[in-house]
PDB file of C-alpha atoms in Angstrom:
ATOM      1  CA  MET K1162      72.108 -17.820 133.486  1.00 92.00           C
ATOM      2  CA  SER K1163      70.982 -15.483 136.262  1.00 94.00           C
ATOM      3  CA  ARG K1164      67.400 -14.351 136.785  1.00 95.00           C
ATOM      4  CA  ARG K1165      68.405 -10.868 135.592  1.00 95.00           C
ATOM      5  CA  GLU K1166      69.883 -12.287 132.391  1.00 95.00           C
ATOM      6  CA  LYS K1167      66.743 -14.338 131.746  1.00 96.00           C
ATOM      7  CA  LEU K1168      64.574 -11.271 132.194  1.00 96.00           C
ATOM      8  CA  GLU K1169      66.775  -9.247 129.860  1.00 96.00           C
ATOM      9  CA  LYS K1170      66.386 -11.935 127.182  1.00 97.00           C
ATOM     10  CA  LEU K1171      62.617 -11.995 127.644  1.00 97.00           C
ATOM     11  CA  ILE K1172      62.492  -8.203 127.329  1.00 97.00           C
ATOM     12  CA  GLU K1173      64.337  -8.486 124.009  1.00 96.00           C
ATOM     13  CA  LYS K1174      61.359 -10.541 122.791  1.00 96.00           C
ATOM     14  CA  ASP K1175      58.597  -8.481 124.431  1.00 95.00           C
ATOM     15  CA  ALA K1176      59.791  -5.003 125.359  1.00 95.00           C
ATOM     16  CA  ALA K1177      56.258  -3.788 126.089  1.00 96.00           C
ATOM     17  CA  ASP K1178      55.585  -6.169 128.982  1.00 97.00           C
ATOM     18  CA  PRO K1179      55.526  -4.098 132.190  1.00 97.00           C
ATOM     19  CA  PHE K1180      55.840  -7.196 134.394  1.00 97.00           C
ATOM     20  CA  LEU K1181      59.183  -8.072 132.796  1.00 97.00           C
ATOM     21  CA  HIS K1182      60.502  -4.543 133.383  1.00 98.00           C
ATOM     22  CA  PHE K1183      59.275  -4.701 136.969  1.00 98.00           C
ATOM     23  CA  GLY K1184      61.013  -8.020 137.547  1.00 98.00           C
ATOM     24  CA  LEU K1185      64.218  -6.722 136.014  1.00 98.00           C
ATOM     25  CA  ALA K1186      64.053  -3.602 138.164  1.00 98.00           C
ATOM     26  CA  MET K1187      63.697  -5.716 141.287  1.00 98.00           C
ATOM     27  CA  GLU K1188      66.731  -7.809 140.323  1.00 97.00           C
ATOM     28  CA  LEU K1189      68.780  -4.711 139.558  1.00 98.00           C
ATOM     29  CA  ALA K1190      67.795  -3.175 142.897  1.00 98.00           C
ATOM     30  CA  LYS K1191      68.936  -6.352 144.674  1.00 97.00           C
ATOM     31  CA  GLU K1192      72.281  -5.999 142.900  1.00 96.00           C
ATOM     32  CA  GLY K1193      72.591  -2.407 144.143  1.00 96.00           C
ATOM     33  CA  ARG K1194      72.327  -0.989 140.631  1.00 97.00           C
ATOM     34  CA  VAL K1195      70.034   1.826 141.677  1.00 98.00           C
ATOM     35  CA  ASP K1196      70.122   3.934 138.501  1.00 98.00           C
ATOM     36  CA  ASP K1197      69.497   0.898 136.304  1.00 98.00           C
ATOM     37  CA  ALA K1198      66.694  -0.272 138.602  1.00 98.00           C
ATOM     38  CA  VAL K1199      65.060   3.164 138.522  1.00 98.00           C
ATOM     39  CA  ALA K1200      65.243   3.209 134.719  1.00 98.00           C
ATOM     40  CA  SER K1201      63.608  -0.218 134.564  1.00 98.00           C
ATOM     41  CA  PHE K1202      60.868   0.831 137.013  1.00 98.00           C
ATOM     42  CA  ASP K1203      60.313   3.857 134.768  1.00 98.00           C
ATOM     43  CA  ARG K1204      59.945   1.615 131.713  1.00 98.00           C
ATOM     44  CA  CYS K1205      57.416  -0.490 133.613  1.00 98.00           C
ATOM     45  CA  ILE K1206      55.414   2.600 134.546  1.00 98.00           C
ATOM     46  CA  ALA K1207      55.626   3.944 130.983  1.00 98.00           C
ATOM     47  CA  HIS K1208      53.982   0.735 129.728  1.00 97.00           C
ATOM     48  CA  ASP K1209      51.422   0.662 132.566  1.00 97.00           C
ATOM     49  CA  PRO K1210      50.916   3.965 134.404  1.00 97.00           C
ATOM     50  CA  HIS K1211      48.813   2.192 137.045  1.00 96.00           C
ATOM     51  CA  TYR K1212      51.409  -0.444 137.978  1.00 97.00           C
ATOM     52  CA  THR K1213      51.387   0.636 141.609  1.00 98.00           C
ATOM     53  CA  ALA K1214      53.981  -1.906 142.775  1.00 98.00           C
ATOM     54  CA  ALA K1215      56.517  -0.233 140.482  1.00 98.00           C
ATOM     55  CA  PHE K1216      55.937   3.138 142.139  1.00 98.00           C
ATOM     56  CA  TYR K1217      56.212   1.612 145.609  1.00 98.00           C
ATOM     57  CA  HIS K1218      59.397  -0.331 144.941  1.00 98.00           C
ATOM     58  CA  LYS K1219      60.985   2.498 142.960  1.00 98.00           C
ATOM     59  CA  GLY K1220      60.290   4.807 145.899  1.00 98.00           C
ATOM     60  CA  ARG K1221      61.699   2.309 148.359  1.00 97.00           C
ATOM     61  CA  THR K1222      64.801   1.770 146.223  1.00 98.00           C
ATOM     62  CA  LEU K1223      65.379   5.515 146.062  1.00 98.00           C
ATOM     63  CA  LEU K1224      64.905   5.884 149.816  1.00 97.00           C
ATOM     64  CA  GLU K1225      67.410   3.116 150.481  1.00 96.00           C
ATOM     65  CA  ALA K1226      69.857   4.953 148.218  1.00 97.00           C
ATOM     66  CA  GLY K1227      69.385   8.178 150.190  1.00 97.00           C
ATOM     67  CA  ARG K1228      67.556   9.907 147.352  1.00 97.00           C
ATOM     68  CA  ARG K1229      64.697  11.172 149.501  1.00 96.00           C
ATOM     69  CA  ASP K1230      63.340  13.924 147.225  1.00 96.00           C
ATOM     70  CA  GLU K1231      63.128  11.594 144.224  1.00 97.00           C
ATOM     71  CA  ALA K1232      61.505   8.937 146.399  1.00 97.00           C
ATOM     72  CA  HIS K1233      58.872  11.369 147.645  1.00 97.00           C
ATOM     73  CA  ALA K1234      58.050  12.512 144.114  1.00 97.00           C
ATOM     74  CA  THR K1235      57.734   8.905 142.971  1.00 98.00           C
ATOM     75  CA  LEU K1236      55.535   7.931 145.896  1.00 97.00           C
ATOM     76  CA  GLN K1237      53.308  10.974 145.372  1.00 97.00           C
ATOM     77  CA  LEU K1238      52.744   9.891 141.765  1.00 97.00           C
ATOM     78  CA  GLY K1239      52.160   6.363 142.983  1.00 98.00           C
ATOM     79  CA  THR K1240      49.472   7.445 145.424  1.00 97.00           C
ATOM     80  CA  GLN K1241      47.732   9.251 142.563  1.00 97.00           C
ATOM     81  CA  ALA K1242      47.874   6.096 140.445  1.00 97.00           C
ATOM     82  CA  ALA K1243      46.547   3.982 143.321  1.00 98.00           C
ATOM     83  CA  ARG K1244      43.658   6.401 143.884  1.00 97.00           C
ATOM     84  CA  ALA K1245      42.855   6.433 140.157  1.00 97.00           C
ATOM     85  CA  ILE K1246      42.334   2.674 140.097  1.00 97.00           C
ATOM     86  CA  GLY K1247      40.897   2.365 143.597  1.00 97.00           C
ATOM     87  CA  ASN K1248      43.774   0.295 144.982  1.00 97.00           C
ATOM     88  CA  ALA K1249      43.418   1.063 148.685  1.00 98.00           C
ATOM     89  CA  HIS K1250      46.099  -1.424 149.722  1.00 97.00           C
ATOM     90  CA  ALA K1251      48.779   0.099 147.476  1.00 97.00           C
ATOM     91  CA  LEU K1252      47.691   3.583 148.508  1.00 97.00           C
ATOM     92  CA  SER K1253      48.055   2.677 152.180  1.00 97.00           C
ATOM     93  CA  GLU K1254      51.509   1.150 151.679  1.00 97.00           C
ATOM     94  CA  MET K1255      52.814   4.176 149.800  1.00 96.00           C
ATOM     95  CA  GLU K1256      51.343   6.627 152.298  1.00 96.00           C
ATOM     96  CA  GLU K1257      52.988   4.651 155.101  1.00 95.00           C
ATOM     97  CA  LEU K1258      56.329   4.694 153.294  1.00 94.00           C
ATOM     98  CA  LEU K1259      55.990   8.443 152.713  1.00 92.00           C
ATOM     99  CA  ALA K1260      55.167   9.074 156.365  1.00 92.00           C
ATOM    100  CA  GLY K1261      58.188   7.128 157.560  1.00 85.00           C
ATOM    101  CA  ALA K1262      60.662   8.687 155.200  1.00 75.00           C
TER     102      ALA K1262
END
C-alpha cells in the first residue's frame, strides 16, 4: 500500500484532521496530480485556516504548474494567516516565494 493510499484510509477514519489532508496533498503533488493536491490543501486549510505550510506548498504547487495568478492569491492569503498567528518564518518563506514568482 502506498503512502497516499494509507493517508486516504486514515482520512476515511478522521476526515477533520488537517495534517492528514496536508500529507495527502503533498503525495498528490509529488504524483503530479495538481488539481487533486490543490483540493486536498484546501481541505487542510478549511480545517485549520492557520496551517501556513498548506498555503506555502499549495502556492508552490500552483507555481510549478504554471498557475501563477492562483499561486499569488494563495500566497497572499497565506501571508495573512502567518501574520495573524505571528509566524515570522512562514511569512518570510511565502514573501520570498511571491517575490521570485
